[in-house]
Every structure is written in structure tokens, then in C-alpha cells.
mmCIF file of C-alpha atoms in Angstrom:
data_model
loop_
_atom_site.group_PDB
_atom_site.id
_atom_site.type_symbol
_atom_site.label_atom_id
_atom_site.label_comp_id
_atom_site.label_asym_id
_atom_site.label_seq_id
_atom_site.Cartn_x
_atom_site.Cartn_y
_atom_site.Cartn_z
ATOM 1 C CA MET A 30 -3.198 2.845 3.203
ATOM 2 C CA LYS A 31 -5.132 0.938 0.552
ATOM 3 C CA ASP A 32 -3.409 3.021 -2.124
ATOM 4 C CA TYR A 33 0.020 1.865 -1.144
ATOM 5 C CA PRO A 34 1.464 -1.286 -2.577
ATOM 6 C CA SER A 35 1.817 -4.204 -0.182
ATOM 7 C CA VAL A 36 5.229 -4.664 1.434
ATOM 8 C CA THR A 37 6.534 -8.126 1.086
ATOM 9 C CA PRO A 38 9.906 -8.511 2.755
ATOM 10 C CA PRO A 39 12.284 -11.124 1.276
ATOM 11 C CA VAL A 40 12.032 -13.661 4.073
ATOM 12 C CA ILE A 41 14.177 -16.818 4.032
ATOM 13 C CA THR A 42 12.833 -19.729 6.115
ATOM 14 C CA GLU A 43 15.183 -22.597 5.309
ATOM 15 C CA ALA A 44 18.936 -22.794 5.997
ATOM 16 C CA GLU A 45 21.400 -22.402 3.172
ATOM 17 C CA THR A 46 25.055 -23.328 3.199
ATOM 18 C CA PRO A 47 26.752 -20.949 3.380
ATOM 19 C CA TYR A 48 24.179 -18.454 4.677
ATOM 20 C CA TRP A 49 25.115 -14.867 3.894
ATOM 21 C CA PRO A 50 22.816 -12.648 6.010
ATOM 22 C CA TYR A 51 24.275 -9.353 4.665
ATOM 23 C CA LYS A 52 24.324 -10.206 1.009
ATOM 24 C CA ARG A 53 22.077 -7.732 -0.892
ATOM 25 C CA ASP A 54 20.011 -8.466 -3.973
ATOM 26 C CA GLU A 55 21.233 -6.529 -7.034
ATOM 27 C CA GLN A 56 17.897 -4.929 -7.947
ATOM 28 C CA ARG A 57 16.541 -3.561 -4.578
ATOM 29 C CA LEU A 58 19.778 -3.643 -2.642
ATOM 30 C CA ALA A 59 17.864 -5.340 0.122
ATOM 31 C CA ARG A 60 18.966 -8.117 2.447
ATOM 32 C CA ARG A 61 16.867 -11.252 2.910
ATOM 33 C CA TRP A 62 15.244 -11.532 6.395
ATOM 34 C CA ALA A 63 15.730 -14.462 8.691
ATOM 35 C CA PHE A 64 13.577 -14.696 11.791
ATOM 36 C CA PRO A 65 15.568 -14.961 15.034
ATOM 37 C CA GLY A 66 16.110 -18.498 16.168
ATOM 38 C CA THR A 67 15.634 -20.121 12.747
ATOM 39 C CA PRO A 68 18.073 -23.097 12.735
ATOM 40 C CA GLY A 69 20.901 -22.561 10.346
ATOM 41 C CA LEU A 70 20.052 -18.885 9.892
ATOM 42 C CA GLU A 71 21.609 -17.514 13.013
ATOM 43 C CA HIS A 72 23.300 -14.100 12.634
ATOM 44 C CA ARG A 73 24.083 -10.834 14.420
ATOM 45 C CA ILE A 74 22.020 -7.721 14.011
ATOM 46 C CA GLY A 75 23.091 -4.279 14.962
ATOM 47 C CA GLY A 76 24.432 -0.881 13.911
ATOM 48 C CA LEU A 77 28.081 -1.980 13.399
ATOM 49 C CA GLU A 78 29.352 -2.669 9.903
ATOM 50 C CA LYS A 79 29.594 -6.310 8.953
ATOM 51 C CA ASP A 80 30.944 -8.382 6.158
ATOM 52 C CA ASN A 81 28.473 -10.476 4.067
ATOM 53 C CA ASN A 82 28.618 -13.426 6.575
ATOM 54 C CA GLY A 83 27.484 -11.158 9.426
ATOM 55 C CA ASN A 84 30.736 -10.838 11.312
ATOM 56 C CA VAL A 85 31.507 -7.344 12.750
ATOM 57 C CA SER A 86 34.234 -5.774 10.652
ATOM 58 C CA SER A 87 36.456 -2.745 11.015
ATOM 59 C CA ASP A 88 38.087 -3.414 7.674
ATOM 60 C CA PRO A 89 38.483 -0.129 5.789
ATOM 61 C CA ILE A 90 37.397 -1.797 2.465
ATOM 62 C CA VAL A 91 34.189 -3.140 4.111
ATOM 63 C CA HIS A 92 33.578 0.373 5.480
ATOM 64 C CA GLU A 93 34.017 1.935 2.065
ATOM 65 C CA ARG A 94 31.748 -0.640 0.461
ATOM 66 C CA MET A 95 29.019 -0.036 3.082
ATOM 67 C CA VAL A 96 29.121 3.730 2.653
ATOM 68 C CA LYS A 97 28.685 3.206 -1.083
ATOM 69 C CA GLU A 98 25.799 0.682 -0.564
ATOM 70 C CA ARG A 99 23.954 3.116 1.708
ATOM 71 C CA ALA A 100 24.367 5.921 -0.834
ATOM 72 C CA ASP A 101 23.181 3.627 -3.663
ATOM 73 C CA LYS A 102 20.143 2.538 -1.643
ATOM 74 C CA VAL A 103 19.071 6.240 -1.086
ATOM 75 C CA ALA A 104 19.716 7.102 -4.797
ATOM 76 C CA LYS A 105 17.599 4.081 -5.901
ATOM 77 C CA LEU A 106 14.573 5.584 -3.969
ATOM 78 C CA ALA A 107 14.346 8.149 -6.793
ATOM 79 C CA GLU A 108 12.900 5.305 -8.905
ATOM 80 C CA PHE A 109 10.013 4.880 -6.521
ATOM 81 C CA ILE A 110 9.040 8.410 -5.567
ATOM 82 C CA PRO A 111 6.633 10.343 -7.784
ATOM 83 C CA GLU A 112 8.013 12.871 -10.257
ATOM 84 C CA GLN A 113 7.906 16.489 -9.082
ATOM 85 C CA GLN A 114 4.869 18.391 -10.162
ATOM 86 C CA VAL A 115 4.726 22.074 -11.248
ATOM 87 C CA ILE A 116 1.784 24.241 -10.363
ATOM 88 C CA GLY A 117 1.218 26.525 -13.233
ATOM 89 C CA GLU A 118 2.857 26.419 -16.663
ATOM 90 C CA ASP A 119 5.746 23.922 -17.251
ATOM 91 C CA SER A 120 8.054 26.784 -18.345
ATOM 92 C CA GLY A 121 8.245 30.522 -17.769
ATOM 93 C CA ASP A 122 10.109 33.446 -16.389
ATOM 94 C CA VAL A 123 10.226 32.382 -12.686
ATOM 95 C CA LEU A 124 9.923 29.111 -10.838
ATOM 96 C CA ILE A 125 9.275 29.534 -7.127
ATOM 97 C CA ILE A 126 10.741 26.587 -5.193
ATOM 98 C CA GLY A 127 9.686 25.581 -1.781
ATOM 99 C CA TRP A 128 9.298 22.667 0.613
ATOM 100 C CA GLY A 129 7.715 21.910 3.969
ATOM 101 C CA GLY A 130 5.218 24.291 5.564
ATOM 102 C CA THR A 131 5.524 27.077 2.993
ATOM 103 C CA PHE A 132 3.079 25.667 0.508
ATOM 104 C CA GLY A 133 0.038 27.862 1.270
ATOM 105 C CA HIS A 134 1.872 31.146 1.164
ATOM 106 C CA LEU A 135 3.790 30.256 -1.965
ATOM 107 C CA TYR A 136 0.700 28.937 -3.748
ATOM 108 C CA THR A 137 -1.211 32.120 -2.887
ATOM 109 C CA ALA A 138 1.669 34.278 -4.196
ATOM 110 C CA VAL A 139 1.996 32.313 -7.364
ATOM 111 C CA LYS A 140 -1.807 32.673 -8.036
ATOM 112 C CA GLN A 141 -1.630 36.450 -7.376
ATOM 113 C CA LEU A 142 1.368 36.901 -9.676
ATOM 114 C CA GLN A 143 -0.305 34.768 -12.364
ATOM 115 C CA SER A 144 -3.501 36.977 -12.106
ATOM 116 C CA GLU A 145 -1.174 39.912 -12.855
ATOM 117 C CA GLY A 146 -0.080 38.224 -16.142
ATOM 118 C CA LYS A 147 3.295 37.080 -14.847
ATOM 119 C CA LYS A 148 4.812 33.799 -16.058
ATOM 120 C CA VAL A 149 5.423 32.340 -12.641
ATOM 121 C CA SER A 150 5.017 28.653 -11.440
ATOM 122 C CA LEU A 151 5.612 26.707 -8.294
ATOM 123 C CA ALA A 152 7.493 23.579 -7.521
ATOM 124 C CA HIS A 153 6.816 22.599 -3.873
ATOM 125 C CA PHE A 154 8.907 19.546 -2.921
ATOM 126 C CA ASP A 155 7.498 16.689 -0.848
ATOM 127 C CA TYR A 156 10.650 14.603 -1.400
ATOM 128 C CA ILE A 157 14.094 16.137 -1.012
ATOM 129 C CA PHE A 158 16.490 13.208 -0.384
ATOM 130 C CA PRO A 159 16.765 11.953 -2.913
ATOM 131 C CA LEU A 160 15.217 14.624 -5.190
ATOM 132 C CA PRO A 161 12.679 13.452 -7.814
ATOM 133 C CA LYS A 162 14.433 12.371 -10.946
ATOM 134 C CA ASN A 163 12.767 15.069 -13.083
ATOM 135 C CA THR A 164 14.013 17.995 -10.910
ATOM 136 C CA ALA A 165 16.731 19.206 -13.408
ATOM 137 C CA ASP A 166 14.394 18.927 -16.303
ATOM 138 C CA ILE A 167 11.852 21.168 -14.541
ATOM 139 C CA PHE A 168 14.487 23.737 -13.536
ATOM 140 C CA SER A 169 15.845 23.936 -17.033
ATOM 141 C CA LYS A 170 12.572 25.286 -18.398
ATOM 142 C CA PHE A 171 12.604 28.497 -16.301
ATOM 143 C CA LYS A 172 14.653 31.667 -16.734
ATOM 144 C CA LYS A 173 15.007 32.204 -12.994
ATOM 145 C CA LEU A 174 14.683 30.036 -9.969
ATOM 146 C CA ILE A 175 13.949 31.434 -6.526
ATOM 147 C CA VAL A 176 14.064 29.187 -3.414
ATOM 148 C CA CYS A 177 11.709 30.515 -0.703
ATOM 149 C CA GLU A 178 12.508 29.158 2.752
ATOM 150 C CA LEU A 179 11.761 29.858 6.374
ATOM 151 C CA ASN A 180 15.409 29.452 7.330
ATOM 152 C CA SER A 181 18.789 30.681 6.208
ATOM 153 C CA GLY A 182 18.806 28.693 2.908
ATOM 154 C CA GLN A 183 19.602 25.179 3.601
ATOM 155 C CA PHE A 184 17.437 23.767 0.724
ATOM 156 C CA ALA A 185 18.975 26.287 -1.727
ATOM 157 C CA ASP A 186 22.436 25.140 -0.684
ATOM 158 C CA TYR A 187 21.423 21.475 -1.070
ATOM 159 C CA LEU A 188 20.036 22.253 -4.561
ATOM 160 C CA ARG A 189 23.257 23.975 -5.441
ATOM 161 C CA ALA A 190 25.170 20.863 -4.461
ATOM 162 C CA ARG A 191 22.888 18.476 -6.399
ATOM 163 C CA HIS A 192 22.250 20.575 -9.515
ATOM 164 C CA GLN A 193 25.119 22.952 -9.919
ATOM 165 C CA GLN A 194 24.170 23.912 -13.393
ATOM 166 C CA PHE A 195 21.535 26.351 -12.210
ATOM 167 C CA ASN A 196 21.610 29.721 -10.482
ATOM 168 C CA TYR A 197 19.380 29.830 -7.393
ATOM 169 C CA LEU A 198 18.075 33.128 -6.082
ATOM 170 C CA GLN A 199 16.808 33.095 -2.501
ATOM 171 C CA CYS A 200 13.971 34.562 -0.442
ATOM 172 C CA ASN A 201 14.659 33.680 3.186
ATOM 173 C CA LYS A 202 12.865 34.587 6.374
ATOM 174 C CA VAL A 203 14.409 33.605 9.629
ATOM 175 C CA GLN A 204 12.102 35.119 12.243
ATOM 176 C CA GLY A 205 10.139 32.186 13.455
ATOM 177 C CA GLN A 206 7.130 33.432 11.590
ATOM 178 C CA PRO A 207 5.513 32.278 8.347
ATOM 179 C CA PHE A 208 5.858 34.201 5.148
ATOM 180 C CA ILE A 209 3.470 36.985 4.335
ATOM 181 C CA VAL A 210 2.311 36.582 0.733
ATOM 182 C CA LYS A 211 3.407 40.163 -0.004
ATOM 183 C CA GLU A 212 7.022 39.241 0.905
ATOM 184 C CA ILE A 213 7.093 36.510 -1.683
ATOM 185 C CA VAL A 214 5.298 38.687 -4.358
ATOM 186 C CA ASP A 215 7.746 41.533 -3.715
ATOM 187 C CA ALA A 216 10.750 39.112 -3.984
ATOM 188 C CA VAL A 217 9.504 37.747 -7.295
ATOM 189 C CA ASN A 218 8.753 41.247 -8.727
ATOM 190 C CA ALA A 219 12.289 42.367 -7.800
ATOM 191 C CA ILE A 220 13.801 39.737 -10.043
ATOM 192 C CA LEU A 221 11.391 39.996 -12.974
#
């Protein structure tokens, strides 16, 4: 925990007139916090959409604005997450792409393929929503991209939606079992 920056929420302690509990700051898109019961800072909290003064609203314009604000907040996270790393060379013939619990098998397959002289690297994602901001730059440096997943290809579909300029090949296993390294090696050899 010592490696993480301290979190200092934007707390307001004195009443303002007017007080806008749902107004967000431009940079972080965060609201200021007011502790319950603070005189002059009373407001409603809950999952319903509200206008800036805290009143529950079913206004379609407020709903549209809130949908955009939520999307902007998620997109802004890309400024705070680390850039995606590549294991192996930064460019080559094949980039193996994975996420979640596939790391060990993919890493071992990459090392085996590299020992055979193949120009193969690995991008194993820890952050997928949003994707790291250097994702497209990494993908652009490889001739072929193969997404290896222990499902029917949800991450590959997501990548296609986010970065449509690339062609994604797939190696999927949907048997409730982990990859066998040979399966990945065979899939990569088949596209080389």
C-alpha cells in the first residue's frame, strides 16, 4: 500500500450558497464530498440520477448528460493506469494477447517460440476497461495479433470494438480447463 499515492477526497466542510452537491470538477470529474448532517450541505445520495442541486430527475437531458459523464470518467482512468508492457521485442511477426489467468501458459509458450527463433511477443493485459492508452501503438508494430482466451472470445470482440483497425486472430478454449502450452505454440505456428 505504501507504493500507492494517498487518496484525498475533495471534502467541503462549510456551507455555500447555493450548494451544488452533484457539480463535478472539470479535471477529475469528481464531486465534492459533504459529510451527512453538515449544516447547509444537506443533500440526497442514492443510485437515481440527479440534477446538480441533488434533486432526483427523470429529465431525458439529465439522463443523457449523466451517461456521458460516466463514460468520460471511465475514459479518464486511462490517464492514471500504467501503459501496457510487452514481453519480448516491441515489434515482430506475432503478438500474443491475453488477460486474466492465462499469463503463465502464454508466457511459457512465448519463451518456447522465441527459443526456436520466432519473432513472437506477449501483451498480457491487467487493465481492460479502459484499455491502456498505448494499446493501438503496440498492436501496430506486429504483423499478426492472436488473442488467446479461456472463453469464446469476449476480449477479442471487445478489442475489435475498441480498435477496429486491426485484424484479431483467436485461440479459444472453452472446456473449463487451462491452456496446455502446446495448444498455444501450435496456434501460433499455424499462423506464421
